[in-house]
CSV table of C-alpha atoms in Angstrom, one decimal:
chain,number,residue,atom,x,y,z
A,20,UNK,CA,92.4,113.0,96.5
A,21,UNK,CA,94.2,109.7,96.7
A,22,UNK,CA,97.6,109.8,95.1
A,23,UNK,CA,100.1,107.2,94.3
A,24,UNK,CA,103.5,108.4,93.2
A,25,UNK,CA,106.2,106.6,91.3
A,26,UNK,CA,109.3,107.8,89.6
A,27,UNK,CA,108.6,107.3,85.9
A,28,UNK,CA,112.2,106.3,85.2
A,29,UNK,CA,113.5,104.7,83.1
A,30,UNK,CA,115.5,102.7,85.7
A,31,UNK,CA,118.3,101.0,84.0
A,32,UNK,CA,120.2,98.1,85.7
A,33,UNK,CA,122.6,95.5,84.4
A,34,UNK,CA,121.6,91.9,84.1
A,35,UNK,CA,122.0,90.1,87.4
A,36,UNK,CA,121.7,93.2,89.5
A,37,UNK,CA,119.0,94.1,92.0
A,38,UNK,CA,116.4,96.5,90.7
A,39,UNK,CA,114.7,98.7,93.4
A,40,UNK,CA,111.3,100.3,92.6
A,41,UNK,CA,109.7,102.7,95.0
A,42,UNK,CA,106.2,104.0,95.5
A,43,UNK,CA,104.6,106.5,97.9
A,44,UNK,CA,100.9,107.0,98.6
A,45,UNK,CA,98.9,109.7,100.3
A,46,UNK,CA,96.0,108.0,101.8
A,47,UNK,CA,96.9,106.9,105.3
A,48,UNK,CA,94.0,104.5,105.7
A,49,UNK,CA,95.2,102.4,102.7
A,50,UNK,CA,95.1,98.7,103.5
A,51,UNK,CA,96.2,96.8,100.4
A,52,UNK,CA,99.2,97.3,98.2
A,53,UNK,CA,100.0,95.7,94.9
A,54,UNK,CA,102.7,95.6,92.3
A,55,UNK,CA,101.8,94.9,88.7
A,56,UNK,CA,104.1,94.4,85.7
A,57,UNK,CA,102.9,95.7,82.3
A,58,UNK,CA,104.7,94.9,79.1
A,59,UNK,CA,104.2,97.4,76.2
A,60,UNK,CA,100.8,97.0,74.6
A,61,UNK,CA,99.7,94.4,77.2
A,62,UNK,CA,97.5,94.6,80.3
A,63,UNK,CA,98.9,94.6,83.8
A,64,UNK,CA,99.9,91.4,85.5
A,65,UNK,CA,99.9,91.0,89.2
A,66,UNK,CA,103.3,90.3,90.7
A,67,UNK,CA,102.9,90.8,94.4
A,68,UNK,CA,100.4,91.9,97.0
A,69,UNK,CA,101.2,93.0,100.5
A,70,UNK,CA,99.0,93.9,103.4
A,71,UNK,CA,101.2,94.1,106.5
A,72,UNK,CA,104.3,96.1,107.4
A,73,UNK,CA,107.6,94.4,106.6
A,74,UNK,CA,108.9,92.2,103.7
A,75,UNK,CA,107.2,89.6,101.6
A,76,UNK,CA,109.2,87.5,99.3
A,77,UNK,CA,108.2,85.5,96.3
A,78,UNK,CA,111.0,84.0,94.2
A,79,UNK,CA,113.1,86.8,92.9
A,80,UNK,CA,110.6,89.5,94.1
A,81,UNK,CA,110.4,91.1,97.5
A,82,UNK,CA,107.8,93.6,98.4
A,83,UNK,CA,108.4,95.9,101.3
A,84,UNK,CA,105.8,98.0,103.1
A,85,UNK,CA,106.2,100.8,105.6
A,86,UNK,CA,102.8,102.2,106.5
A,87,UNK,CA,104.3,104.8,108.9
A,88,UNK,CA,106.3,106.3,106.1
A,89,UNK,CA,103.6,105.5,103.5
A,90,UNK,CA,105.8,103.8,101.0
A,91,UNK,CA,106.0,100.4,99.4
A,92,UNK,CA,108.8,99.1,97.3
A,93,UNK,CA,109.6,96.2,95.1
A,94,UNK,CA,113.0,94.6,94.8
A,95,UNK,CA,113.9,92.3,91.9
A,96,UNK,CA,116.9,90.2,92.5
A,97,UNK,CA,119.0,88.7,89.7
A,98,UNK,CA,117.3,91.0,87.2
A,99,UNK,CA,116.8,89.5,83.7
A,100,UNK,CA,116.2,91.3,80.4
A,101,UNK,CA,112.7,89.7,80.4
A,102,UNK,CA,112.0,91.8,83.5
A,103,UNK,CA,112.2,94.9,81.4
A,104,UNK,CA,108.7,96.4,81.6
A,105,UNK,CA,106.7,99.1,83.4
A,106,UNK,CA,105.9,98.4,87.0
A,107,UNK,CA,102.7,99.8,88.4
A,108,UNK,CA,102.1,100.3,92.1
A,109,UNK,CA,98.5,100.2,93.2
A,110,UNK,CA,97.0,101.0,96.6
A,111,UNK,CA,93.5,100.4,97.8
A,112,UNK,CA,91.5,101.0,101.0
A,113,UNK,CA,88.1,100.1,102.2
A,114,UNK,CA,86.4,100.5,98.9
A,115,UNK,CA,88.8,97.9,97.3
A,116,UNK,CA,89.1,100.0,94.2
A,117,UNK,CA,92.8,100.4,93.6
A,118,UNK,CA,94.5,103.7,92.7
A,119,UNK,CA,97.4,103.2,90.3
A,120,UNK,CA,100.6,105.1,90.0
A,121,UNK,CA,101.9,106.1,86.6
A,122,UNK,CA,104.5,103.3,86.7
A,123,UNK,CA,108.2,103.0,86.6
A,124,UNK,CA,109.9,101.8,83.4
A,125,UNK,CA,112.6,99.3,84.1
A,126,UNK,CA,115.3,98.4,81.6
A,127,UNK,CA,117.5,95.4,82.3
A,128,UNK,CA,120.4,95.5,79.8
A,129,UNK,CA,122.6,92.4,79.1
B,22,UNK,CA,95.1,83.6,89.5
B,23,UNK,CA,91.6,84.1,88.3
B,24,UNK,CA,91.1,84.4,84.6
B,25,UNK,CA,89.5,87.5,83.0
B,26,UNK,CA,89.0,87.4,79.2
B,27,UNK,CA,88.4,90.6,77.2
B,28,UNK,CA,87.4,90.8,73.6
B,29,UNK,CA,88.3,92.1,71.0
B,30,UNK,CA,92.0,92.7,71.6
B,31,UNK,CA,92.2,95.2,68.8
B,32,UNK,CA,89.5,97.2,66.9
B,33,UNK,CA,89.6,99.9,64.3
B,34,UNK,CA,86.4,101.8,63.7
B,35,UNK,CA,85.2,104.8,61.8
B,36,UNK,CA,84.4,108.1,63.5
B,37,UNK,CA,80.8,108.2,64.6
B,38,UNK,CA,80.3,104.5,64.9
B,39,UNK,CA,79.9,102.5,68.1
B,40,UNK,CA,82.1,99.7,69.5
B,41,UNK,CA,81.3,97.1,72.1
B,42,UNK,CA,84.0,95.5,74.3
B,43,UNK,CA,83.3,92.4,76.3
B,44,UNK,CA,84.8,91.4,79.6
B,45,UNK,CA,84.2,87.9,81.0
B,46,UNK,CA,85.3,86.2,84.2
B,47,UNK,CA,86.0,82.7,83.1
B,48,UNK,CA,86.4,80.7,86.4
B,49,UNK,CA,84.7,82.9,89.0
B,50,UNK,CA,81.7,85.1,89.5
B,51,UNK,CA,82.4,88.7,89.5
B,52,UNK,CA,79.8,90.9,91.1
B,53,UNK,CA,81.9,93.9,90.4
B,54,UNK,CA,84.1,94.7,87.4
B,55,UNK,CA,86.1,97.8,86.6
B,56,UNK,CA,86.8,99.6,83.3
B,57,UNK,CA,90.0,101.5,82.8
B,58,UNK,CA,91.4,103.6,80.1
B,59,UNK,CA,95.1,104.0,79.5
B,60,UNK,CA,96.8,106.6,77.2
B,61,UNK,CA,100.4,106.0,76.1
B,62,UNK,CA,102.9,106.3,79.0
B,63,UNK,CA,100.1,107.2,81.4
B,64,UNK,CA,98.6,105.2,84.3
B,65,UNK,CA,95.4,103.4,84.3
B,66,UNK,CA,92.5,105.8,84.8
B,67,UNK,CA,89.3,104.2,86.3
B,68,UNK,CA,86.3,105.0,84.1
B,69,UNK,CA,83.6,103.2,86.0
B,70,UNK,CA,82.7,100.4,88.3
B,71,UNK,CA,80.3,97.9,86.9
B,72,UNK,CA,77.9,96.2,89.3
B,73,UNK,CA,75.9,93.1,88.3
B,74,UNK,CA,72.2,93.9,88.1
B,75,UNK,CA,72.5,97.6,88.7
B,76,UNK,CA,73.7,100.8,87.1
B,77,UNK,CA,77.4,101.4,86.8
B,78,UNK,CA,79.1,104.0,88.9
B,79,UNK,CA,81.1,106.5,86.7
B,80,UNK,CA,84.1,108.4,87.8
B,81,UNK,CA,84.0,112.2,87.6
B,82,UNK,CA,84.5,113.5,84.0
B,83,UNK,CA,83.4,110.2,82.3
B,84,UNK,CA,80.3,110.6,80.2
B,85,UNK,CA,77.9,107.8,81.0
B,86,UNK,CA,75.9,108.4,77.8
B,87,UNK,CA,79.0,107.9,75.7
B,88,UNK,CA,80.5,105.0,77.6
B,89,UNK,CA,77.6,102.6,78.1
B,90,UNK,CA,78.2,99.8,80.6
B,91,UNK,CA,76.1,96.8,81.0
B,92,UNK,CA,76.7,94.1,83.6
B,93,UNK,CA,73.8,91.7,83.0
B,94,UNK,CA,75.4,88.5,84.5
B,95,UNK,CA,77.9,87.5,87.1
B,96,UNK,CA,80.4,86.7,84.4
B,97,UNK,CA,80.0,89.4,81.7
B,98,UNK,CA,80.3,93.1,81.6
B,99,UNK,CA,80.3,95.1,78.4
B,100,UNK,CA,81.5,98.6,77.5
B,101,UNK,CA,80.1,100.3,74.5
B,102,UNK,CA,81.8,103.4,73.2
B,103,UNK,CA,79.1,105.3,71.3
B,104,UNK,CA,79.6,107.8,68.5
B,105,UNK,CA,83.4,107.2,68.7
B,106,UNK,CA,85.8,110.0,67.9
B,107,UNK,CA,89.5,109.9,67.3
B,108,UNK,CA,90.2,111.2,70.8
B,109,UNK,CA,88.5,108.1,72.2
B,110,UNK,CA,91.4,106.1,70.7
B,111,UNK,CA,93.0,104.4,73.7
B,112,UNK,CA,93.8,101.1,75.5
B,113,UNK,CA,90.7,100.0,77.4
B,114,UNK,CA,91.2,97.4,80.1
B,115,UNK,CA,88.7,95.6,82.3
B,116,UNK,CA,89.4,94.0,85.6
B,117,UNK,CA,87.4,92.0,88.2
B,118,UNK,CA,87.7,90.9,91.7
B,119,UNK,CA,87.2,87.3,92.9
B,120,UNK,CA,85.5,87.8,96.3
B,121,UNK,CA,85.7,84.1,97.0
B,122,UNK,CA,89.5,84.1,97.1
B,123,UNK,CA,90.1,86.4,100.1
B,124,UNK,CA,88.1,88.4,102.6
B,125,UNK,CA,90.4,91.3,102.4
B,126,UNK,CA,90.7,93.8,99.6
B,127,UNK,CA,91.5,91.3,96.9
B,128,UNK,CA,93.8,92.0,94.0
B,129,UNK,CA,92.2,92.8,90.7
B,130,UNK,CA,92.7,90.5,87.7
B,131,UNK,CA,92.9,92.2,84.3
B,132,UNK,CA,91.6,91.3,80.9
B,133,UNK,CA,94.0,91.4,78.0
B,134,UNK,CA,92.9,94.9,77.1
B,135,UNK,CA,91.4,96.3,73.9
B,136,UNK,CA,93.3,98.7,71.7
B,137,UNK,CA,90.7,101.0,70.1
B,138,UNK,CA,91.6,103.1,67.1
B,139,UNK,CA,89.1,105.5,65.7
B,140,UNK,CA,89.8,106.8,62.3
């Protein structure tokens, strides 16, 4: 049974701070890792994908992958109120069908 | 990213009727599409994998006779909820891969989702 675990939160951070979102997964042969942002009542939107150990940066977002420890994280720098949403971690292996975590609710307060 | 369009975005139907949801890939050919269901504050649960020109693959516990999936072309998959009941009320989301973009496990692009309410 493939599992993707996330703290449901909510994670509350002040505007301008760094938000750190974490995800662990159970399937050691997982190859692809994704972070999606989902606003209430909307479908998920891809933010980042990462395939190799280390950091990947895109604007204010940085994804970090550690396959040995089976965790992937997302850092959001200079958090804005518009970043308030649920962030879904997704993991996939050879079948390319992603397994989603339950998501972490992020609240950025002014 | 690739564009996936889902229609309708919101539908209310009477118990016992059927509802069809369409999912289209607008700028790429999707040999495979996925159908998810999401209950409030829950994660996306994969219902089935839709393969163009063949039968869909359903996840365990999903009734294939109730949730009919048709993937007749490379750009269109439909999900029909038959004999809908109030417990079928949920947020249904389709997604598709664009295999031309990457040779690895490519990210999935999502449609806008359909909020189904059965009364």
